[in-house]
Amino acid sequence: MKLNVMKYVPGGGKWSGTIKRGKSIKFTALEDGANMSLLLYSASDTAERYNMPDTLKAQHTSHLTKGHVLMSDNGRVLTSITDDSLGWHDTISGYITRRIVDERYGKTTYQDNRNEWYRSGEENFAVELFRNGLSVRDLVPAVNLFSKVYCTEDGNMHFVPAHAKKGDYITLRTEQDVLLIVSNTPNALNQTINYPSVPIKIEITDAGKLSDDDLCLNFCPENKRAFENTWDYAALLEGGIK
């Protein structure tokens, strides 16, 4: 499969890009203990973006893995998860803030520490949103690739340390043109003493043609309806009608 783009996002790093429909985006952890916070928007209308409640309730889950899709607030599919070595990616703990980074790992600044200062997801996302004509008002719940967080009956959330190992991966397929924003920063519930700094590789290739027996398409009836909504919308856009 032809490689279109390959990026290495270092620990603390960030990246954003508009990715066409019909692409595969593979994220690979290059060391143990990775976490990649991710935001998704429709490139044709960024007012349409990843909707965490609809994604989870439609697929009767609290976490994401192979076969699941990331739905927008308009009931359409932004991306599908076509491959996954882990079986669990966090949807509920959000991105880490400046306050949590300072409290947990110690206060650092660029002026004092230069490129060794500890970044937060909050700041990384703000910068990349601005670069793409958006603002912090456009922040939505993030997906934390490579992290496992679960809830117990008392309502508390629990982070699983060392969930992701070196070489673990997850592959997304774009079902429409999307704006992807990522922040390689710690999970907000990670209690490790040292600031995690795990590089992650991103490879973007052409995806294969969607087949009638596609796992994501047939995972549940709600997925199929979301795909049909997406195809109808794509047909309208291609016909010059919104």
PDB file of N, CA, C and O in Angstrom, residues 6-17 27 35-39 95 98 110 114-115 117-132 139 179-186 195 197-200 202:
ATOM      1  N   MET A   6       4.336  10.089   6.518  1.00  0.00           N
ATOM      2  CA  MET A   6       4.804   9.459   7.754  1.00  0.00           C
ATOM      3  C   MET A   6       5.323  10.556   8.674  1.00  0.00           C
ATOM      4  O   MET A   6       6.138  11.386   8.254  1.00  0.00           O
ATOM      5  N   LYS A   7       4.807  10.582   9.899  1.00  0.00           N
ATOM      6  CA  LYS A   7       5.196  11.588  10.882  1.00  0.00           C
ATOM      7  C   LYS A   7       5.632  10.894  12.164  1.00  0.00           C
ATOM      8  O   LYS A   7       5.082   9.866  12.541  1.00  0.00           O
ATOM      9  N   TYR A   8       6.628  11.475  12.819  1.00  0.00           N
ATOM     10  CA  TYR A   8       7.021  11.034  14.153  1.00  0.00           C
ATOM     11  C   TYR A   8       6.687  12.164  15.119  1.00  0.00           C
ATOM     12  O   TYR A   8       7.195  13.279  14.978  1.00  0.00           O
ATOM     13  N   VAL A   9       5.809  11.878  16.075  1.00  0.00           N
ATOM     14  CA  VAL A   9       5.407  12.886  17.057  1.00  0.00           C
ATOM     15  C   VAL A   9       6.098  12.553  18.374  1.00  0.00           C
ATOM     16  O   VAL A   9       5.787  11.541  19.007  1.00  0.00           O
ATOM     17  N   PRO A  10       7.058  13.359  18.804  1.00  0.00           N
ATOM     18  CA  PRO A  10       7.797  13.055  20.037  1.00  0.00           C
ATOM     19  C   PRO A  10       6.927  13.264  21.267  1.00  0.00           C
ATOM     20  O   PRO A  10       5.845  13.872  21.206  1.00  0.00           O
ATOM     21  N   GLY A  11       7.396  12.761  22.416  1.00  0.00           N
ATOM     22  CA  GLY A  11       6.689  13.017  23.661  1.00  0.00           C
ATOM     23  C   GLY A  11       6.532  14.501  23.884  1.00  0.00           C
ATOM     24  O   GLY A  11       7.491  15.261  23.756  1.00  0.00           O
ATOM     25  N   GLY A  12       5.316  14.950  24.186  1.00  0.00           N
ATOM     26  CA  GLY A  12       5.034  16.373  24.350  1.00  0.00           C
ATOM     27  C   GLY A  12       4.683  17.070  23.054  1.00  0.00           C
ATOM     28  O   GLY A  12       4.269  18.229  23.066  1.00  0.00           O
ATOM     29  N   GLY A  13       4.828  16.375  21.934  1.00  0.00           N
ATOM     30  CA  GLY A  13       4.610  17.001  20.625  1.00  0.00           C
ATOM     31  C   GLY A  13       3.150  17.061  20.220  1.00  0.00           C
ATOM     32  O   GLY A  13       2.263  16.493  20.863  1.00  0.00           O
ATOM     33  N   LYS A  14       2.901  17.725  19.119  1.00  0.00           N
ATOM     34  CA  LYS A  14       1.553  17.910  18.590  1.00  0.00           C
ATOM     35  C   LYS A  14       1.612  17.916  17.072  1.00  0.00           C
ATOM     36  O   LYS A  14       2.673  18.136  16.479  1.00  0.00           O
ATOM     37  N   TRP A  15       0.455  17.698  16.428  1.00  0.00           N
ATOM     38  CA  TRP A  15       0.399  17.728  14.958  1.00  0.00           C
ATOM     39  C   TRP A  15      -1.053  17.846  14.538  1.00  0.00           C
ATOM     40  O   TRP A  15      -1.958  17.399  15.243  1.00  0.00           O
ATOM     41  N   SER A  16      -1.271  18.463  13.390  1.00  0.00           N
ATOM     42  CA  SER A  16      -2.613  18.507  12.820  1.00  0.00           C
ATOM     43  C   SER A  16      -2.516  18.452  11.308  1.00  0.00           C
ATOM     44  O   SER A  16      -1.488  18.835  10.722  1.00  0.00           O
ATOM     45  N   GLY A  17      -3.560  17.961  10.678  1.00  0.00           N
ATOM     46  CA  GLY A  17      -3.585  17.902   9.226  1.00  0.00           C
ATOM     47  C   GLY A  17      -4.965  17.552   8.721  1.00  0.00           C
ATOM     48  O   GLY A  17      -5.753  16.898   9.420  1.00  0.00           O
ATOM     49  N   PHE A  27      -1.359   4.552  13.883  1.00  0.00           N
ATOM     50  CA  PHE A  27      -0.580   5.088  15.003  1.00  0.00           C
ATOM     51  C   PHE A  27       0.163   3.919  15.651  1.00  0.00           C
ATOM     52  O   PHE A  27      -0.465   2.924  16.028  1.00  0.00           O
ATOM     53  N   ASN A  35       0.474   7.451  25.110  1.00  0.00           N
ATOM     54  CA  ASN A  35      -0.863   8.051  25.124  1.00  0.00           C
ATOM     55  C   ASN A  35      -0.902   9.138  24.060  1.00  0.00           C
ATOM     56  O   ASN A  35      -0.060  10.036  24.053  1.00  0.00           O
ATOM     57  N   MET A  36      -1.857   9.046  23.165  1.00  0.00           N
ATOM     58  CA  MET A  36      -2.020  10.056  22.116  1.00  0.00           C
ATOM     59  C   MET A  36      -3.441  10.593  22.173  1.00  0.00           C
ATOM     60  O   MET A  36      -4.398   9.873  21.876  1.00  0.00           O
ATOM     61  N   SER A  37      -3.594  11.842  22.605  1.00  0.00           N
ATOM     62  CA  SER A  37      -4.916  12.470  22.661  1.00  0.00           C
ATOM     63  C   SER A  37      -5.289  12.987  21.279  1.00  0.00           C
ATOM     64  O   SER A  37      -4.460  13.589  20.587  1.00  0.00           O
ATOM     65  N   LEU A  38      -6.556  12.773  20.887  1.00  0.00           N
ATOM     66  CA  LEU A  38      -6.964  13.011  19.498  1.00  0.00           C
ATOM     67  C   LEU A  38      -8.279  13.764  19.437  1.00  0.00           C
ATOM     68  O   LEU A  38      -9.217  13.459  20.182  1.00  0.00           O
ATOM     69  N   LEU A  39      -8.346  14.758  18.553  1.00  0.00           N
ATOM     70  CA  LEU A  39      -9.577  15.475  18.225  1.00  0.00           C
ATOM     71  C   LEU A  39      -9.883  15.269  16.748  1.00  0.00           C
ATOM     72  O   LEU A  39      -8.967  15.175  15.927  1.00  0.00           O
ATOM     73  N   TYR A  95      -8.348  15.320  28.065  1.00  0.00           N
ATOM     74  CA  TYR A  95      -6.949  15.675  27.843  1.00  0.00           C
ATOM     75  C   TYR A  95      -6.377  16.318  29.107  1.00  0.00           C
ATOM     76  O   TYR A  95      -7.096  16.879  29.931  1.00  0.00           O
ATOM     77  N   ARG A  98      -2.866  22.217  31.882  1.00  0.00           N
ATOM     78  CA  ARG A  98      -1.636  22.819  32.405  1.00  0.00           C
ATOM     79  C   ARG A  98      -1.543  22.652  33.924  1.00  0.00           C
ATOM     80  O   ARG A  98      -0.481  22.341  34.461  1.00  0.00           O
ATOM     81  N   TYR A 110       8.948  27.244  29.027  1.00  0.00           N
ATOM     82  CA  TYR A 110       9.860  27.246  27.883  1.00  0.00           C
ATOM     83  C   TYR A 110      11.056  28.158  28.158  1.00  0.00           C
ATOM     84  O   TYR A 110      12.192  27.845  27.779  1.00  0.00           O
ATOM     85  N   ARG A 114      13.420  25.446  27.919  1.00  0.00           N
ATOM     86  CA  ARG A 114      13.453  25.325  26.450  1.00  0.00           C
ATOM     87  C   ARG A 114      12.623  24.112  26.018  1.00  0.00           C
ATOM     88  O   ARG A 114      11.536  23.903  26.508  1.00  0.00           O
ATOM     89  N   ASN A 115      13.115  23.300  25.088  1.00  0.00           N
ATOM     90  CA  ASN A 115      12.306  22.213  24.546  1.00  0.00           C
ATOM     91  C   ASN A 115      12.084  21.057  25.516  1.00  0.00           C
ATOM     92  O   ASN A 115      11.367  20.099  25.193  1.00  0.00           O
ATOM     93  N   TRP A 117      10.594  21.515  28.390  1.00  0.00           N
ATOM     94  CA  TRP A 117       9.482  21.837  29.273  1.00  0.00           C
ATOM     95  C   TRP A 117       8.327  20.875  29.002  1.00  0.00           C
ATOM     96  O   TRP A 117       8.195  20.316  27.927  1.00  0.00           O
ATOM     97  N   TYR A 118       7.487  20.670  30.019  1.00  0.00           N
ATOM     98  CA  TYR A 118       6.418  19.680  29.962  1.00  0.00           C
ATOM     99  C   TYR A 118       5.156  20.295  29.341  1.00  0.00           C
ATOM    100  O   TYR A 118       4.544  21.190  29.924  1.00  0.00           O
ATOM    101  N   ARG A 119       4.764  19.781  28.196  1.00  0.00           N
ATOM    102  CA  ARG A 119       3.561  20.300  27.531  1.00  0.00           C
ATOM    103  C   ARG A 119       2.302  19.653  28.093  1.00  0.00           C
ATOM    104  O   ARG A 119       2.332  18.559  28.641  1.00  0.00           O
ATOM    105  N   SER A 120       1.184  20.323  27.880  1.00  0.00           N
ATOM    106  CA  SER A 120      -0.127  19.776  28.231  1.00  0.00           C
ATOM    107  C   SER A 120      -0.967  19.638  26.970  1.00  0.00           C
ATOM    108  O   SER A 120      -0.748  20.335  25.971  1.00  0.00           O
ATOM    109  N   GLY A 121      -1.953  18.727  27.023  1.00  0.00           N
ATOM    110  CA  GLY A 121      -2.876  18.600  25.908  1.00  0.00           C
ATOM    111  C   GLY A 121      -3.686  19.866  25.700  1.00  0.00           C
ATOM    112  O   GLY A 121      -3.983  20.249  24.570  1.00  0.00           O
ATOM    113  N   GLU A 122      -4.031  20.512  26.793  1.00  0.00           N
ATOM    114  CA  GLU A 122      -4.808  21.756  26.735  1.00  0.00           C
ATOM    115  C   GLU A 122      -4.110  22.797  25.855  1.00  0.00           C
ATOM    116  O   GLU A 122      -4.727  23.394  24.963  1.00  0.00           O
ATOM    117  N   GLU A 123      -2.820  23.001  26.070  1.00  0.00           N
ATOM    118  CA  GLU A 123      -2.072  24.009  25.296  1.00  0.00           C
ATOM    119  C   GLU A 123      -1.797  23.540  23.872  1.00  0.00           C
ATOM    120  O   GLU A 123      -1.910  24.318  22.916  1.00  0.00           O
ATOM    121  N   ASN A 124      -1.428  22.269  23.724  1.00  0.00           N
ATOM    122  CA  ASN A 124      -1.170  21.750  22.376  1.00  0.00           C
ATOM    123  C   ASN A 124      -2.394  21.862  21.488  1.00  0.00           C
ATOM    124  O   ASN A 124      -2.315  22.271  20.325  1.00  0.00           O
ATOM    125  N   PHE A 125      -3.551  21.497  22.033  1.00  0.00           N
ATOM    126  CA  PHE A 125      -4.780  21.587  21.249  1.00  0.00           C
ATOM    127  C   PHE A 125      -5.118  23.045  20.915  1.00  0.00           C
ATOM    128  O   PHE A 125      -5.558  23.346  19.797  1.00  0.00           O
ATOM    129  N   ALA A 126      -4.925  23.945  21.857  1.00  0.00           N
ATOM    130  CA  ALA A 126      -5.227  25.361  21.615  1.00  0.00           C
ATOM    131  C   ALA A 126      -4.398  25.891  20.445  1.00  0.00           C
ATOM    132  O   ALA A 126      -4.919  26.608  19.572  1.00  0.00           O
ATOM    133  N   VAL A 127      -3.118  25.533  20.405  1.00  0.00           N
ATOM    134  CA  VAL A 127      -2.237  26.000  19.329  1.00  0.00           C
ATOM    135  C   VAL A 127      -2.688  25.443  17.985  1.00  0.00           C
ATOM    136  O   VAL A 127      -2.803  26.177  16.985  1.00  0.00           O
ATOM    137  N   GLU A 128      -2.955  24.136  17.925  1.00  0.00           N
ATOM    138  CA  GLU A 128      -3.320  23.525  16.643  1.00  0.00           C
ATOM    139  C   GLU A 128      -4.708  23.955  16.182  1.00  0.00           C
ATOM    140  O   GLU A 128      -4.952  24.087  14.973  1.00  0.00           O
ATOM    141  N   LEU A 129      -5.608  24.181  17.102  1.00  0.00           N
ATOM    142  CA  LEU A 129      -6.921  24.709  16.713  1.00  0.00           C
ATOM    143  C   LEU A 129      -6.771  26.081  16.069  1.00  0.00           C
ATOM    144  O   LEU A 129      -7.363  26.366  15.021  1.00  0.00           O
ATOM    145  N   PHE A 130      -5.963  26.939  16.691  1.00  0.00           N
ATOM    146  CA  PHE A 130      -5.739  28.276  16.148  1.00  0.00           C
ATOM    147  C   PHE A 130      -5.123  28.207  14.756  1.00  0.00           C
ATOM    148  O   PHE A 130      -5.503  28.977  13.864  1.00  0.00           O
ATOM    149  N   ARG A 131      -4.190  27.306  14.548  1.00  0.00           N
ATOM    150  CA  ARG A 131      -3.552  27.156  13.240  1.00  0.00           C
ATOM    151  C   ARG A 131      -4.540  26.755  12.152  1.00  0.00           C
ATOM    152  O   ARG A 131      -4.294  26.980  10.970  1.00  0.00           O
ATOM    153  N   ASN A 132      -5.651  26.146  12.566  1.00  0.00           N
ATOM    154  CA  ASN A 132      -6.652  25.690  11.608  1.00  0.00           C
ATOM    155  C   ASN A 132      -7.915  26.552  11.614  1.00  0.00           C
ATOM    156  O   ASN A 132      -8.976  26.110  11.180  1.00  0.00           O
ATOM    157  N   LEU A 139     -12.973  23.175  21.398  1.00  0.00           N
ATOM    158  CA  LEU A 139     -12.501  21.971  22.065  1.00  0.00           C
ATOM    159  C   LEU A 139     -13.662  21.028  22.363  1.00  0.00           C
ATOM    160  O   LEU A 139     -14.728  21.462  22.807  1.00  0.00           O
ATOM    161  N   LEU A 179     -10.329  16.883   9.653  1.00  0.00           N
ATOM    162  CA  LEU A 179      -9.236  17.601  10.296  1.00  0.00           C
ATOM    163  C   LEU A 179      -8.872  16.805  11.534  1.00  0.00           C
ATOM    164  O   LEU A 179      -9.692  16.630  12.434  1.00  0.00           O
ATOM    165  N   LEU A 180      -7.642  16.314  11.558  1.00  0.00           N
ATOM    166  CA  LEU A 180      -7.135  15.531  12.677  1.00  0.00           C
ATOM    167  C   LEU A 180      -6.167  16.379  13.492  1.00  0.00           C
ATOM    168  O   LEU A 180      -5.269  17.010  12.931  1.00  0.00           O
ATOM    169  N   ILE A 181      -6.350  16.412  14.803  1.00  0.00           N
ATOM    170  CA  ILE A 181      -5.445  17.128  15.701  1.00  0.00           C
ATOM    171  C   ILE A 181      -5.019  16.159  16.799  1.00  0.00           C
ATOM    172  O   ILE A 181      -5.871  15.530  17.437  1.00  0.00           O
ATOM    173  N   VAL A 182      -3.697  16.025  17.014  1.00  0.00           N
ATOM    174  CA  VAL A 182      -3.206  15.098  18.028  1.00  0.00           C
ATOM    175  C   VAL A 182      -2.239  15.793  18.966  1.00  0.00           C
ATOM    176  O   VAL A 182      -1.528  16.729  18.589  1.00  0.00           O
ATOM    177  N   SER A 183      -2.220  15.313  20.198  1.00  0.00           N
ATOM    178  CA  SER A 183      -1.304  15.810  21.221  1.00  0.00           C
ATOM    179  C   SER A 183      -0.691  14.615  21.935  1.00  0.00           C
ATOM    180  O   SER A 183      -1.409  13.826  22.571  1.00  0.00           O
ATOM    181  N   ASN A 184       0.627  14.469  21.832  1.00  0.00           N
ATOM    182  CA  ASN A 184       1.319  13.345  22.470  1.00  0.00           C
ATOM    183  C   ASN A 184       1.706  13.747  23.891  1.00  0.00           C
ATOM    184  O   ASN A 184       2.864  14.031  24.193  1.00  0.00           O
ATOM    185  N   THR A 185       0.701  13.781  24.743  1.00  0.00           N
ATOM    186  CA  THR A 185       0.860  14.207  26.135  1.00  0.00           C
ATOM    187  C   THR A 185       0.236  13.170  27.060  1.00  0.00           C
ATOM    188  O   THR A 185      -0.589  12.357  26.624  1.00  0.00           O
ATOM    189  N   PRO A 186       0.593  13.166  28.352  1.00  0.00           N
ATOM    190  CA  PRO A 186       0.131  12.106  29.256  1.00  0.00           C
ATOM    191  C   PRO A 186      -1.384  12.083  29.424  1.00  0.00           C
ATOM    192  O   PRO A 186      -2.061  13.107  29.326  1.00  0.00           O
ATOM    193  N   TYR A 195       7.340  12.537  33.946  1.00  0.00           N
ATOM    194  CA  TYR A 195       6.536  12.933  32.786  1.00  0.00           C
ATOM    195  C   TYR A 195       6.756  11.931  31.651  1.00  0.00           C
ATOM    196  O   TYR A 195       7.892  11.763  31.180  1.00  0.00           O
ATOM    197  N   SER A 197       7.197  10.304  28.100  1.00  0.00           N
ATOM    198  CA  SER A 197       7.683  10.893  26.859  1.00  0.00           C
ATOM    199  C   SER A 197       7.917   9.788  25.838  1.00  0.00           C
ATOM    200  O   SER A 197       9.049   9.352  25.626  1.00  0.00           O
ATOM    201  N   VAL A 198       6.830   9.298  25.237  1.00  0.00           N
ATOM    202  CA  VAL A 198       6.889   8.157  24.328  1.00  0.00           C
ATOM    203  C   VAL A 198       6.625   8.623  22.897  1.00  0.00           C
ATOM    204  O   VAL A 198       5.534   9.118  22.597  1.00  0.00           O
ATOM    205  N   PRO A 199       7.561   8.494  21.985  1.00  0.00           N
ATOM    206  CA  PRO A 199       7.315   8.896  20.595  1.00  0.00           C
ATOM    207  C   PRO A 199       6.303   7.972  19.926  1.00  0.00           C
ATOM    208  O   PRO A 199       6.232   6.775  20.224  1.00  0.00           O
ATOM    209  N   ILE A 200       5.518   8.545  19.018  1.00  0.00           N
ATOM    210  CA  ILE A 200       4.497   7.797  18.295  1.00  0.00           C
ATOM    211  C   ILE A 200       4.647   8.070  16.802  1.00  0.00           C
ATOM    212  O   ILE A 200       4.798   9.212  16.379  1.00  0.00           O
ATOM    213  N   ILE A 202       3.090   8.039  12.990  1.00  0.00           N
ATOM    214  CA  ILE A 202       1.828   8.122  12.259  1.00  0.00           C
ATOM    215  C   ILE A 202       2.114   7.849  10.793  1.00  0.00           C
ATOM    216  O   ILE A 202       2.946   8.526  10.172  1.00  0.00           O
TER     217      ILE A 202
END
